[in-house]
Coordinates of C-alpha atoms and ligand atoms in Angstrom, one line a residue:
M1 CA 5.1 80.6 -50.8
A2 CA 5.0 77.9 -48.1
F3 CA 3.3 75.3 -50.4
R4 CA 4.6 75.7 -54.0
T5 CA 3.1 72.5 -55.3
A6 CA 0.1 70.3 -54.5
R7 CA 2.6 67.6 -53.6
N8 CA 4.1 69.7 -50.9
L9 CA 0.7 70.4 -49.5
A10 CA -0.4 66.8 -49.6
Y11 CA 2.8 65.8 -47.8
F12 CA 2.1 68.4 -45.1
S13 CA -1.5 67.3 -44.7
N14 CA -0.5 63.7 -44.3
Y15 CA 2.2 64.6 -41.9
I16 CA -0.2 66.5 -39.8
R17 CA -2.8 63.8 -39.9
N18 CA -0.2 61.3 -38.8
Y19 CA 1.0 63.6 -36.1
S20 CA -2.5 64.2 -34.9
T21 CA -3.0 60.5 -34.2
N22 CA -0.2 60.8 -31.7
G23 CA -1.8 63.6 -29.7
P24 CA -4.9 62.6 -27.7
L25 CA -5.2 66.1 -26.2
V26 CA -4.8 68.3 -29.3
N27 CA -6.3 67.2 -32.7
V28 CA -4.8 68.8 -35.8
T29 CA -6.4 68.8 -39.2
V30 CA -5.4 70.6 -42.4
N31 CA -7.8 72.1 -44.9
E32 CA -6.2 70.7 -48.1
K33 CA -7.6 73.6 -50.2
S34 CA -6.4 76.5 -48.1
G35 CA -3.5 74.8 -46.2
F36 CA -4.8 76.2 -42.9
A37 CA -4.4 74.0 -39.9
T38 CA -7.0 73.7 -37.2
A39 CA -5.8 72.7 -33.7
T40 CA -8.6 71.5 -31.5
L41 CA -8.0 71.3 -27.8
Q42 CA -9.8 68.2 -26.4
R43 CA -8.8 67.5 -22.9
P44 CA -12.0 66.5 -21.0
S45 CA -13.9 68.3 -19.8
V46 CA -12.8 71.9 -19.9
N47 CA -9.3 71.9 -21.5
S48 CA -7.8 72.9 -18.2
L49 CA -4.1 73.4 -18.8
N50 CA -2.1 70.7 -17.0
L51 CA 1.5 69.7 -17.9
E52 CA 0.3 67.1 -20.4
L53 CA -2.0 69.4 -22.4
L54 CA 0.6 72.3 -22.3
T55 CA 3.3 69.9 -23.5
E56 CA 1.1 68.7 -26.4
I57 CA 0.2 72.3 -27.4
S58 CA 3.9 73.2 -27.3
H59 CA 4.8 70.2 -29.5
T60 CA 2.0 70.9 -31.9
L61 CA 3.1 74.5 -32.4
Q62 CA 6.7 73.3 -33.0
Q63 CA 5.5 70.9 -35.7
L64 CA 3.4 73.6 -37.4
E65 CA 6.4 76.0 -37.4
K66 CA 8.7 73.3 -38.8
N67 CA 6.2 72.4 -41.5
K68 CA 5.7 76.1 -42.6
C69 CA 2.0 76.2 -41.7
R70 CA 0.1 78.8 -43.7
G71 CA -2.3 79.7 -40.9
L72 CA -3.6 78.3 -37.7
I73 CA -7.1 78.2 -36.2
L74 CA -7.1 77.3 -32.5
T75 CA -10.3 76.1 -31.0
S76 CA -11.9 73.7 -28.5
A77 CA -13.7 70.4 -28.9
S78 CA -16.1 71.4 -26.1
N79 CA -19.1 73.5 -27.0
K80 CA -19.0 75.2 -23.6
V81 CA -15.4 75.9 -22.7
F82 CA -12.5 77.1 -24.9
S83 CA -10.1 76.5 -22.0
A84 CA -10.6 76.9 -18.3
G85 CA -7.0 78.1 -17.8
L86 CA -4.5 76.4 -15.7
D87 CA -5.6 73.2 -14.0
L88 CA -6.4 74.6 -10.5
F89 CA -6.4 71.1 -8.9
E90 CA -2.8 70.7 -10.1
L91 CA -1.8 74.1 -8.5
H92 CA -3.3 73.0 -5.2
K93 CA -0.8 71.4 -2.8
P94 CA 1.5 70.9 -5.7
N95 CA 4.7 69.0 -6.3
A96 CA 7.3 71.8 -6.8
D97 CA 9.1 70.0 -9.7
K98 CA 5.9 69.5 -11.6
I99 CA 4.9 73.1 -11.1
K100 CA 8.3 74.2 -12.4
Q101 CA 7.8 72.1 -15.5
M102 CA 4.2 73.4 -15.9
W103 CA 5.2 77.0 -15.7
S104 CA 8.1 76.6 -18.0
T105 CA 6.0 74.8 -20.6
L106 CA 3.3 77.6 -20.3
Q107 CA 6.1 80.1 -21.1
E108 CA 7.1 78.0 -24.1
V109 CA 3.5 77.8 -25.4
W110 CA 3.2 81.6 -25.2
I111 CA 6.6 82.2 -26.9
K112 CA 5.7 79.8 -29.8
L113 CA 2.1 80.9 -30.2
Y114 CA 2.6 84.7 -29.7
G115 CA 5.8 84.5 -31.8
S116 CA 4.6 82.1 -34.6
S117 CA 5.7 83.0 -38.1
Y118 CA 2.3 82.0 -39.5
P119 CA -1.0 83.9 -38.9
T120 CA -3.2 82.7 -36.0
V121 CA -6.8 83.0 -35.1
A122 CA -8.6 81.8 -31.9
V123 CA -12.1 80.6 -32.5
V124 CA -13.3 81.1 -28.9
N125 CA -16.2 78.7 -28.9
G126 CA -16.7 78.6 -25.1
H127 CA -15.6 80.3 -21.8
A128 CA -12.0 81.5 -21.8
P129 CA -10.9 82.6 -18.3
A130 CA -7.2 83.2 -17.4
G131 CA -5.0 80.8 -19.3
G132 CA -7.8 80.3 -21.8
C133 CA -7.7 84.1 -22.4
M134 CA -3.9 83.9 -22.6
L135 CA -4.2 81.4 -25.5
A136 CA -6.7 83.6 -27.3
L137 CA -4.6 86.7 -26.7
S138 CA -1.5 85.1 -28.1
C139 CA -3.3 84.7 -31.5
E140 CA -3.5 87.6 -33.9
Y141 CA -7.3 87.6 -34.2
R142 CA -10.2 86.4 -32.0
V143 CA -13.7 85.3 -33.1
M144 CA -15.9 84.5 -30.1
L145 CA -19.3 82.9 -29.8
N146 CA -22.1 84.6 -27.9
N147 CA -23.0 84.0 -24.2
F148 CA -19.5 83.1 -22.9
I149 CA -16.9 84.9 -20.8
I150 CA -13.3 85.8 -21.4
G151 CA -10.7 87.7 -19.4
L152 CA -7.7 87.6 -17.0
N153 CA -9.2 86.8 -13.6
E154 CA -5.9 86.0 -11.9
A155 CA -6.4 88.7 -9.3
Q156 CA -9.6 86.9 -8.1
I157 CA -7.6 83.7 -7.5
G158 CA -4.9 85.5 -5.6
F159 CA -2.1 86.2 -8.0
S160 CA -1.0 88.7 -10.7
A161 CA -0.7 87.8 -14.3
P162 CA 2.9 87.8 -15.5
M163 CA 4.4 90.8 -17.3
W164 CA 4.3 89.2 -20.8
L165 CA 0.6 88.5 -20.4
I166 CA -0.1 92.0 -19.0
D167 CA 1.7 93.4 -22.1
G168 CA -0.4 91.2 -24.4
M169 CA -3.6 92.6 -22.7
R170 CA -2.3 96.2 -22.9
N171 CA -1.5 95.8 -26.6
T172 CA -4.9 94.5 -27.3
I173 CA -7.3 96.7 -25.3
G174 CA -5.1 99.7 -24.3
S175 CA -3.4 100.6 -21.0
R176 CA -6.4 102.1 -19.2
Q177 CA -8.8 99.3 -19.9
A178 CA -6.1 96.7 -19.1
E179 CA -5.5 98.3 -15.7
F180 CA -9.2 98.2 -14.9
A181 CA -9.6 94.7 -16.1
L182 CA -6.5 93.2 -14.5
T183 CA -6.7 94.8 -11.1
A184 CA -10.4 93.6 -10.8
G185 CA -9.8 90.3 -12.5
T186 CA -12.8 91.0 -14.8
L187 CA -14.3 88.4 -16.9
F188 CA -16.2 89.9 -19.8
K189 CA -19.2 88.6 -21.6
T190 CA -18.8 88.2 -25.3
E191 CA -20.5 91.5 -26.3
E192 CA -18.5 93.4 -23.7
A193 CA -15.3 91.8 -24.9
L194 CA -16.2 92.9 -28.4
K195 CA -16.8 96.5 -27.2
I196 CA -13.4 96.9 -25.6
G197 CA -11.6 95.1 -28.4
L198 CA -10.6 92.0 -26.5
V199 CA -12.3 90.0 -29.3
D200 CA -12.5 91.1 -32.9
E201 CA -15.7 89.5 -34.1
V202 CA -18.7 87.7 -32.7
A203 CA -20.2 84.7 -34.4
Q204 CA -23.5 82.8 -33.8
S205 CA -22.1 79.3 -34.5
K206 CA -18.8 77.6 -34.7
E207 CA -19.2 77.2 -38.4
E208 CA -19.7 80.9 -38.8
A209 CA -16.7 81.5 -36.5
I210 CA -14.5 79.2 -38.6
E211 CA -15.6 81.1 -41.8
K212 CA -14.7 84.4 -40.2
A213 CA -11.3 83.0 -39.1
E214 CA -10.6 81.7 -42.6
K215 CA -11.5 85.1 -44.0
F216 CA -9.0 86.7 -41.7
L217 CA -6.3 84.2 -42.7
N218 CA -7.1 84.7 -46.4
K219 CA -6.2 88.4 -46.1
F220 CA -2.6 87.3 -46.2
A221 CA -2.8 85.2 -49.3
K222 CA -1.1 87.8 -51.4
I223 CA 1.4 89.1 -48.8
P224 CA 4.9 87.5 -49.1
P225 CA 5.0 85.2 -46.0
H226 CA 8.5 86.3 -45.0
A227 CA 7.5 90.0 -45.1
R228 CA 4.5 89.2 -42.9
S229 CA 6.4 87.2 -40.4
M230 CA 9.3 89.7 -40.2
T231 CA 6.8 92.5 -39.5
K232 CA 5.1 90.4 -36.8
A233 CA 8.5 89.6 -35.3
A234 CA 9.3 93.4 -35.3
L235 CA 6.0 94.1 -33.5
R236 CA 6.1 91.3 -31.0
G237 CA 9.8 90.5 -30.6
A238 CA 10.6 92.9 -27.7
N239 CA 7.9 91.2 -25.5
I240 CA 9.2 87.8 -26.4
Q241 CA 12.9 88.7 -25.7
A242 CA 11.9 90.2 -22.4
L243 CA 10.5 86.9 -21.3
V244 CA 13.4 84.9 -22.8
R245 CA 15.8 86.9 -20.7
N246 CA 13.8 86.4 -17.5
K247 CA 12.4 82.9 -18.1
D248 CA 14.3 81.0 -15.3
E249 CA 13.9 83.8 -12.8
E250 CA 10.1 83.9 -13.4
V251 CA 9.8 80.1 -13.0
R252 CA 11.6 80.3 -9.7
S253 CA 9.5 83.1 -8.3
Y254 CA 6.3 81.4 -9.6
V255 CA 7.2 78.2 -7.9
D256 CA 7.9 80.0 -4.6
F257 CA 4.7 82.0 -4.9
V258 CA 2.4 79.0 -5.7
T259 CA 3.9 76.8 -3.0
D260 CA 3.5 79.5 -0.3
S261 CA 0.7 78.8 2.2
Q262 CA -1.0 82.2 1.7
F263 CA -1.5 81.5 -2.0
Q264 CA -2.6 77.9 -1.2
D265 CA -5.2 79.2 1.2
S266 CA -6.7 81.7 -1.3
L267 CA -6.6 79.1 -4.1
G268 CA -8.4 76.6 -1.8
E269 CA -11.1 79.2 -1.1
F270 CA -11.5 80.0 -4.8
I271 CA -11.9 76.3 -5.7
E272 CA -14.5 75.8 -2.9
L273 CA -16.5 78.8 -4.0
N274 CA -16.3 78.6 -7.8
L275 CA -15.8 75.0 -8.9
K276 CA -18.3 72.2 -8.6
Q277 CA -15.6 69.6 -7.9
K278 CA -14.3 70.1 -4.4
L279 CA -11.0 69.5 -2.8
S280 CA -10.3 66.3 -1.0
K281 CA -9.5 67.3 2.6
Ligands
LIG301 C1 2.0 83.8 -10.6 C2 1.1 83.2 -11.6 C3 0.8 84.0 -12.7 C4 0.1 83.9 -13.8 C5 -0.7 82.8 -14.3 C6 -1.3 83.2 -15.5 C7 -1.7 82.2 -16.3 C8 -3.0 81.6 -16.0 C9 -3.6 81.3 -14.8 C10 -4.8 80.5 -14.8 O1 -5.2 80.0 -15.8 S1 -5.5 80.2 -13.3 C11 -7.0 79.3 -13.7 C12 -8.2 80.2 -13.7 N1 -9.4 79.5 -14.2 C13 -10.6 79.8 -13.7 O2 -10.8 80.7 -12.9 C14 -11.8 79.0 -14.3 C15 -12.6 78.4 -13.2 N2 -13.7 77.7 -13.8 C16 -14.8 78.3 -14.1 O3 -15.0 79.5 -13.9 C17 -15.9 77.4 -14.8 O4 -15.6 76.1 -14.5 C18 -16.0 77.6 -16.3 C19 -14.6 77.4 -17.0 C20 -16.5 79.0 -16.6 C21 -17.0 76.6 -16.9 O5 -18.2 76.6 -16.2 P1 -19.3 75.5 -16.4 O6 -20.4 75.8 -15.6 O7 -19.5 75.2 -17.8 O8 -18.5 74.2 -15.9 P2 -18.2 73.7 -14.4 O9 -17.9 74.9 -13.5 O10 -19.3 72.8 -13.9 O11 -16.9 72.9 -14.6 C22 -16.8 71.7 -15.2 C23 -15.8 70.8 -14.6 O12 -14.5 71.4 -14.9 C24 -13.8 71.6 -13.6 N3 -13.0 72.8 -13.8 C25 -13.3 74.0 -14.2 N4 -12.3 74.9 -14.2 C26 -11.2 74.2 -13.9 C27 -9.8 74.5 -13.8 N5 -9.3 75.7 -14.0 N6 -9.0 73.6 -13.4 C28 -9.4 72.3 -13.1 N7 -10.8 71.9 -13.2 C29 -11.6 72.9 -13.6 C30 -14.9 71.8 -12.6 O13 -14.4 71.5 -11.3 C31 -15.9 70.7 -13.1 O14 -15.4 69.5 -12.7 P3 -16.4 68.2 -12.5 O15 -17.1 68.0 -13.8 O16 -15.5 67.1 -12.1 O17 -17.4 68.7 -11.4

């Protein structure tokens, strides 16, 4: 067991509380009874993933792994947006070095979350396009609130989701649905997402969603943690290894792609059409 004594659990809780004070963009709390951690993304206003937020998520996941977390609930402080995906303003006319770091940190986040030894649930309490959907897909279970959207809309913005993310979508909703969804860049409403299996349960409130998430995590209470994590690694390891082998090459091609004028034009159009905040000319 990860926490054999109440003292261990108390130490872990304090550790996480202390750690959380250092992270303004991700707040981590631990339920002392269950030992489950809740990581709440809180970058105003839509948790768009810039380098700072990605770095903090990556660091949080590393700390949770180190401290033998018993289960993670990933959610948002906003009651409208879980995460709006990559920060589109940072992708526009970018500094190549920063984009390089951003992409490489995004890969790290996926590797750590998708490959975590502990069980994970996304409480999707708001919209989750693109990178927001990626975070949810990396978890083992998704509980979503009604009247929001989720999906991989990269095609609409002018690029393709990377292979590891396509595989995650395929594993979750099946090849045929994934092909339809990815080529059209479909964003699904909560009920539609439930129907195709992109989310596992729907909840009417965040409290209900957290209850459902805890119920999922509690399913593993009697399963030896090492057996659970070995099985997860066996199921997910090949996808992770494929990215690890190709990490640097993918960063290089992503930087080339994003800095190209054709992508910049289509990104500019997407921002002008879809976001309230406009580009400074
Ligand atoms: C080769 C590369 C391969 C793969 C990459 C794969 C990984 C991931 C890629 C991505 O994540 S790309 C990002 C895609 N994101 C989107 O398409 C989301 C766009 N945003 C929206 O659709 C909506 O804003 C919303 C998230 C549904 C929320 O709608 P709502 O009406 O509630 O809010 P509003 O539109 O008014 O936005 C509030 C505020 O937030 C700013 N905003 C929104 N999204 C982003 C974003 N992605 N990046 C930066 N900023 C964003 C928006 O401009 C508003 O700002 P303001 O308050 O200052 O006006």
